Amino acid sequence: MRVIIDRFEGRATVCEKEDRTMTEIPRIVTPEDAKEGDVLIIENGEIIIDHKATEQRKKEIEELAKGLWK
C-alpha cells in the first residue's frame, strides 16, 4: 500500500491513501526522517519512504503551482 503523509498529530502520522481516504499509523513506526508530503510504502509490516515517488510528486506540484502564478 502507498500513502502520503498529510500531517503529524501527537503520536500518530495521518496519511492519505490512494483512494483519498485518511488513515493513521503510529508515529513510532514511521521512519524517523519522514516529513509531510513524503510517499510511504507499507508492505509486510515494514514502512519505508519512496524517495523517487516523493520527488516526482513534488515536481508535479511545482509545475501545477507555476500555472497559478502567471
mmCIF file of N, CA and C in Angstrom:
data_model
loop_
_atom_site.group_PDB
_atom_site.id
_atom_site.type_symbol
_atom_site.label_atom_id
_atom_site.label_comp_id
_atom_site.label_asym_id
_atom_site.label_seq_id
_atom_site.Cartn_x
_atom_site.Cartn_y
_atom_site.Cartn_z
ATOM 1 N N MET A 1 0.854 -1.175 0.000
ATOM 2 C CA MET A 1 0.000 0.000 0.000
ATOM 3 C C MET A 1 0.897 1.235 0.000
ATOM 4 N N ARG A 2 0.484 2.254 -0.712
ATOM 5 C CA ARG A 2 1.184 3.543 -0.732
ATOM 6 C C ARG A 2 0.296 4.588 -0.075
ATOM 7 N N VAL A 3 0.921 5.437 0.733
ATOM 8 C CA VAL A 3 0.208 6.531 1.372
ATOM 9 C C VAL A 3 1.085 7.775 1.300
ATOM 10 N N ILE A 4 0.457 8.933 1.475
ATOM 11 C CA ILE A 4 1.179 10.205 1.516
ATOM 12 C C ILE A 4 0.960 10.806 2.889
ATOM 13 N N ILE A 5 2.049 11.225 3.525
ATOM 14 C CA ILE A 5 1.925 11.825 4.852
ATOM 15 C C ILE A 5 1.254 13.188 4.716
ATOM 16 N N ASP A 6 0.144 13.349 5.393
ATOM 17 C CA ASP A 6 -0.585 14.606 5.407
ATOM 18 C C ASP A 6 -0.098 15.490 6.556
ATOM 19 N N ARG A 7 0.027 14.873 7.755
ATOM 20 C CA ARG A 7 0.448 15.646 8.930
ATOM 21 C C ARG A 7 0.775 14.690 10.071
ATOM 22 N N PHE A 8 1.376 15.265 11.088
ATOM 23 C CA PHE A 8 1.661 14.529 12.312
ATOM 24 C C PHE A 8 0.773 15.096 13.408
ATOM 25 N N GLU A 9 0.120 14.222 14.157
ATOM 26 C CA GLU A 9 -0.740 14.631 15.263
ATOM 27 C C GLU A 9 -0.387 13.800 16.481
ATOM 28 N N GLY A 10 0.315 14.404 17.421
ATOM 29 C CA GLY A 10 0.697 13.676 18.623
ATOM 30 C C GLY A 10 1.495 12.435 18.291
ATOM 31 N N ARG A 11 0.960 11.282 18.648
ATOM 32 C CA ARG A 11 1.648 10.012 18.416
ATOM 33 C C ARG A 11 1.239 9.349 17.106
ATOM 34 N N ALA A 12 0.527 10.068 16.259
ATOM 35 C CA ALA A 12 0.033 9.482 15.009
ATOM 36 C C ALA A 12 0.590 10.222 13.794
ATOM 37 N N THR A 13 0.763 9.456 12.729
ATOM 38 C CA THR A 13 1.075 10.013 11.415
ATOM 39 C C THR A 13 -0.199 9.860 10.596
ATOM 40 N N VAL A 14 -0.776 10.984 10.195
ATOM 41 C CA VAL A 14 -2.020 10.963 9.431
ATOM 42 C C VAL A 14 -1.648 10.939 7.949
ATOM 43 N N CYS A 15 -2.163 9.935 7.246
ATOM 44 C CA CYS A 15 -1.794 9.718 5.850
ATOM 45 C C CYS A 15 -3.022 9.617 4.958
ATOM 46 N N GLU A 16 -2.821 10.012 3.702
ATOM 47 C CA GLU A 16 -3.875 9.875 2.699
ATOM 48 C C GLU A 16 -3.575 8.634 1.861
ATOM 49 N N LYS A 17 -4.561 7.756 1.764
ATOM 50 C CA LYS A 17 -4.400 6.544 0.963
ATOM 51 C C LYS A 17 -4.701 6.864 -0.500
ATOM 52 N N GLU A 18 -4.419 5.920 -1.370
ATOM 53 C CA GLU A 18 -4.618 6.123 -2.808
ATOM 54 C C GLU A 18 -6.076 6.393 -3.173
ATOM 55 N N ASP A 19 -7.009 5.904 -2.359
ATOM 56 C CA ASP A 19 -8.430 6.150 -2.634
ATOM 57 C C ASP A 19 -8.923 7.455 -1.999
ATOM 58 N N ARG A 20 -7.980 8.275 -1.525
ATOM 59 C CA ARG A 20 -8.219 9.595 -0.934
ATOM 60 C C ARG A 20 -8.821 9.556 0.470
ATOM 61 N N THR A 21 -8.945 8.367 1.059
ATOM 62 C CA THR A 21 -9.382 8.286 2.447
ATOM 63 C C THR A 21 -8.170 8.463 3.350
ATOM 64 N N MET A 22 -8.429 8.832 4.572
ATOM 65 C CA MET A 22 -7.343 9.084 5.517
ATOM 66 C C MET A 22 -7.175 7.883 6.443
ATOM 67 N N THR A 23 -5.949 7.678 6.863
ATOM 68 C CA THR A 23 -5.631 6.625 7.814
ATOM 69 C C THR A 23 -4.537 7.125 8.741
ATOM 70 N N GLU A 24 -4.447 6.527 9.899
ATOM 71 C CA GLU A 24 -3.400 6.885 10.848
ATOM 72 C C GLU A 24 -2.506 5.683 11.083
ATOM 73 N N ILE A 25 -1.210 5.953 11.155
ATOM 74 C CA ILE A 25 -0.273 4.914 11.559
ATOM 75 C C ILE A 25 0.488 5.456 12.757
ATOM 76 N N PRO A 26 0.901 4.591 13.657
ATOM 77 C CA PRO A 26 1.637 5.074 14.829
ATOM 78 C C PRO A 26 2.929 5.779 14.416
ATOM 79 N N ARG A 27 3.177 6.911 15.016
ATOM 80 C CA ARG A 27 4.371 7.681 14.671
ATOM 81 C C ARG A 27 5.639 6.900 14.990
ATOM 82 N N ILE A 28 5.568 6.045 15.992
ATOM 83 C CA ILE A 28 6.747 5.281 16.398
ATOM 84 C C ILE A 28 7.235 4.331 15.303
ATOM 85 N N VAL A 29 6.346 3.897 14.396
ATOM 86 C CA VAL A 29 6.760 3.009 13.299
ATOM 87 C C VAL A 29 7.013 3.767 12.000
ATOM 88 N N THR A 30 6.779 5.078 12.021
ATOM 89 C CA THR A 30 7.058 5.920 10.862
ATOM 90 C C THR A 30 8.570 6.168 10.796
ATOM 91 N N PRO A 31 9.185 6.096 9.622
ATOM 92 C CA PRO A 31 10.618 6.374 9.535
ATOM 93 C C PRO A 31 10.958 7.733 10.170
ATOM 94 N N GLU A 32 12.048 7.776 10.918
ATOM 95 C CA GLU A 32 12.428 8.978 11.662
ATOM 96 C C GLU A 32 12.573 10.211 10.788
ATOM 97 N N ASP A 33 13.073 10.044 9.567
ATOM 98 C CA ASP A 33 13.321 11.195 8.695
ATOM 99 C C ASP A 33 12.130 11.544 7.815
ATOM 100 N N ALA A 34 10.986 10.893 8.040
ATOM 101 C CA ALA A 34 9.794 11.173 7.244
ATOM 102 C C ALA A 34 9.248 12.552 7.554
ATOM 103 N N LYS A 35 8.695 13.187 6.509
ATOM 104 C CA LYS A 35 8.119 14.527 6.682
ATOM 105 C C LYS A 35 6.825 14.625 5.881
ATOM 106 N N GLU A 36 6.080 15.682 6.133
ATOM 107 C CA GLU A 36 4.820 15.887 5.427
ATOM 108 C C GLU A 36 5.064 15.891 3.924
ATOM 109 N N GLY A 37 4.190 15.206 3.195
ATOM 110 C CA GLY A 37 4.311 15.129 1.742
ATOM 111 C C GLY A 37 5.065 13.911 1.249
ATOM 112 N N ASP A 38 5.769 13.202 2.137
ATOM 113 C CA ASP A 38 6.507 12.009 1.721
ATOM 114 C C ASP A 38 5.545 10.885 1.351
ATOM 115 N N VAL A 39 5.939 10.115 0.351
ATOM 116 C CA VAL A 39 5.199 8.923 -0.032
ATOM 117 C C VAL A 39 5.801 7.752 0.739
ATOM 118 N N LEU A 40 4.949 7.003 1.416
ATOM 119 C CA LEU A 40 5.399 5.836 2.168
ATOM 120 C C LEU A 40 4.881 4.570 1.504
ATOM 121 N N ILE A 41 5.703 3.539 1.545
ATOM 122 C CA ILE A 41 5.290 2.211 1.107
ATOM 123 C C ILE A 41 5.142 1.374 2.374
ATOM 124 N N ILE A 42 3.949 0.804 2.546
ATOM 125 C CA ILE A 42 3.689 -0.067 3.687
ATOM 126 C C ILE A 42 3.482 -1.468 3.124
ATOM 127 N N GLU A 43 4.417 -2.354 3.464
ATOM 128 C CA GLU A 43 4.380 -3.691 2.886
ATOM 129 C C GLU A 43 4.978 -4.704 3.868
ATOM 130 N N ASN A 44 4.243 -5.754 4.126
ATOM 131 C CA ASN A 44 4.711 -6.825 5.020
ATOM 132 C C ASN A 44 5.160 -6.303 6.382
ATOM 133 N N GLY A 45 4.420 -5.345 6.910
ATOM 134 C CA GLY A 45 4.735 -4.800 8.228
ATOM 135 C C GLY A 45 5.897 -3.829 8.251
ATOM 136 N N GLU A 46 6.453 -3.511 7.094
ATOM 137 C CA GLU A 46 7.584 -2.589 7.002
ATOM 138 C C GLU A 46 7.115 -1.294 6.346
ATOM 139 N N ILE A 47 7.635 -0.167 6.827
ATOM 140 C CA ILE A 47 7.282 1.128 6.266
ATOM 141 C C ILE A 47 8.564 1.823 5.825
ATOM 142 N N ILE A 48 8.621 2.165 4.533
ATOM 143 C CA ILE A 48 9.792 2.877 4.010
ATOM 144 C C ILE A 48 9.333 4.085 3.195
ATOM 145 N N ILE A 49 10.210 5.066 3.092
ATOM 146 C CA ILE A 49 9.934 6.248 2.280
ATOM 147 C C ILE A 49 10.284 5.920 0.836
ATOM 148 N N ASP A 50 9.373 6.215 -0.076
ATOM 149 C CA ASP A 50 9.629 6.064 -1.502
ATOM 150 C C ASP A 50 10.149 7.413 -1.996
ATOM 151 N N HIS A 51 11.469 7.563 -1.960
ATOM 152 C CA HIS A 51 12.082 8.853 -2.299
ATOM 153 C C HIS A 51 11.824 9.249 -3.753
ATOM 154 N N LYS A 52 11.833 8.272 -4.652
ATOM 155 C CA LYS A 52 11.602 8.567 -6.066
ATOM 156 C C LYS A 52 10.186 9.107 -6.273
ATOM 157 N N ALA A 53 9.186 8.444 -5.693
ATOM 158 C CA ALA A 53 7.795 8.888 -5.834
ATOM 159 C C ALA A 53 7.580 10.232 -5.151
ATOM 160 N N THR A 54 8.252 10.452 -4.032
ATOM 161 C CA THR A 54 8.130 11.729 -3.317
ATOM 162 C C THR A 54 8.666 12.866 -4.184
ATOM 163 N N GLU A 55 9.820 12.658 -4.809
ATOM 164 C CA GLU A 55 10.399 13.699 -5.674
ATOM 165 C C GLU A 55 9.514 13.956 -6.889
ATOM 166 N N GLN A 56 8.988 12.894 -7.489
ATOM 167 C CA GLN A 56 8.107 13.042 -8.652
ATOM 168 C C GLN A 56 6.866 13.845 -8.276
ATOM 169 N N ARG A 57 6.287 13.528 -7.129
ATOM 170 C CA ARG A 57 5.098 14.239 -6.656
ATOM 171 C C ARG A 57 5.412 15.713 -6.413
ATOM 172 N N LYS A 58 6.562 15.987 -5.825
ATOM 173 C CA LYS A 58 6.986 17.363 -5.562
ATOM 174 C C LYS A 58 7.119 18.146 -6.874
ATOM 175 N N LYS A 59 7.724 17.535 -7.893
ATOM 176 C CA LYS A 59 7.882 18.194 -9.191
ATOM 177 C C LYS A 59 6.526 18.479 -9.833
ATOM 178 N N GLU A 60 5.600 17.517 -9.740
ATOM 179 C CA GLU A 60 4.268 17.703 -10.315
ATOM 180 C C GLU A 60 3.538 18.863 -9.631
ATOM 181 N N ILE A 61 3.664 18.964 -8.330
ATOM 182 C CA ILE A 61 3.015 20.049 -7.585
ATOM 183 C C ILE A 61 3.628 21.388 -7.960
ATOM 184 N N GLU A 62 4.958 21.431 -8.112
ATOM 185 C CA GLU A 62 5.628 22.676 -8.512
ATOM 186 C C GLU A 62 5.162 23.125 -9.894
ATOM 187 N N GLU A 63 4.997 22.183 -10.814
ATOM 188 C CA GLU A 63 4.524 22.512 -12.159
ATOM 189 C C GLU A 63 3.099 23.062 -12.122
ATOM 190 N N LEU A 64 2.243 22.446 -11.312
ATOM 191 C CA LEU A 64 0.878 22.944 -11.174
ATOM 192 C C LEU A 64 0.859 24.351 -10.580
ATOM 193 N N ALA A 65 1.727 24.593 -9.617
ATOM 194 C CA ALA A 65 1.777 25.893 -8.958
ATOM 195 C C ALA A 65 2.255 26.986 -9.914
ATOM 196 N N LYS A 66 3.152 26.653 -10.840
ATOM 197 C CA LYS A 66 3.641 27.643 -11.800
ATOM 198 C C LYS A 66 2.490 28.246 -12.589
ATOM 199 N N GLY A 67 1.546 27.412 -12.966
ATOM 200 C CA GLY A 67 0.407 27.886 -13.739
ATOM 201 C C GLY A 67 -0.511 28.819 -12.956
ATOM 202 N N LEU A 68 -0.470 28.719 -11.649
ATOM 203 C CA LEU A 68 -1.323 29.571 -10.823
ATOM 204 C C LEU A 68 -0.811 30.999 -10.716
ATOM 205 N N TRP A 69 0.484 31.179 -10.838
ATOM 206 C CA TRP A 69 1.091 32.492 -10.584
ATOM 207 C C TRP A 69 1.411 33.263 -11.848
ATOM 208 N N LYS A 70 0.954 32.805 -12.997
ATOM 209 C CA LYS A 70 1.224 33.524 -14.249
ATOM 210 C C LYS A 70 0.233 34.640 -14.455
#
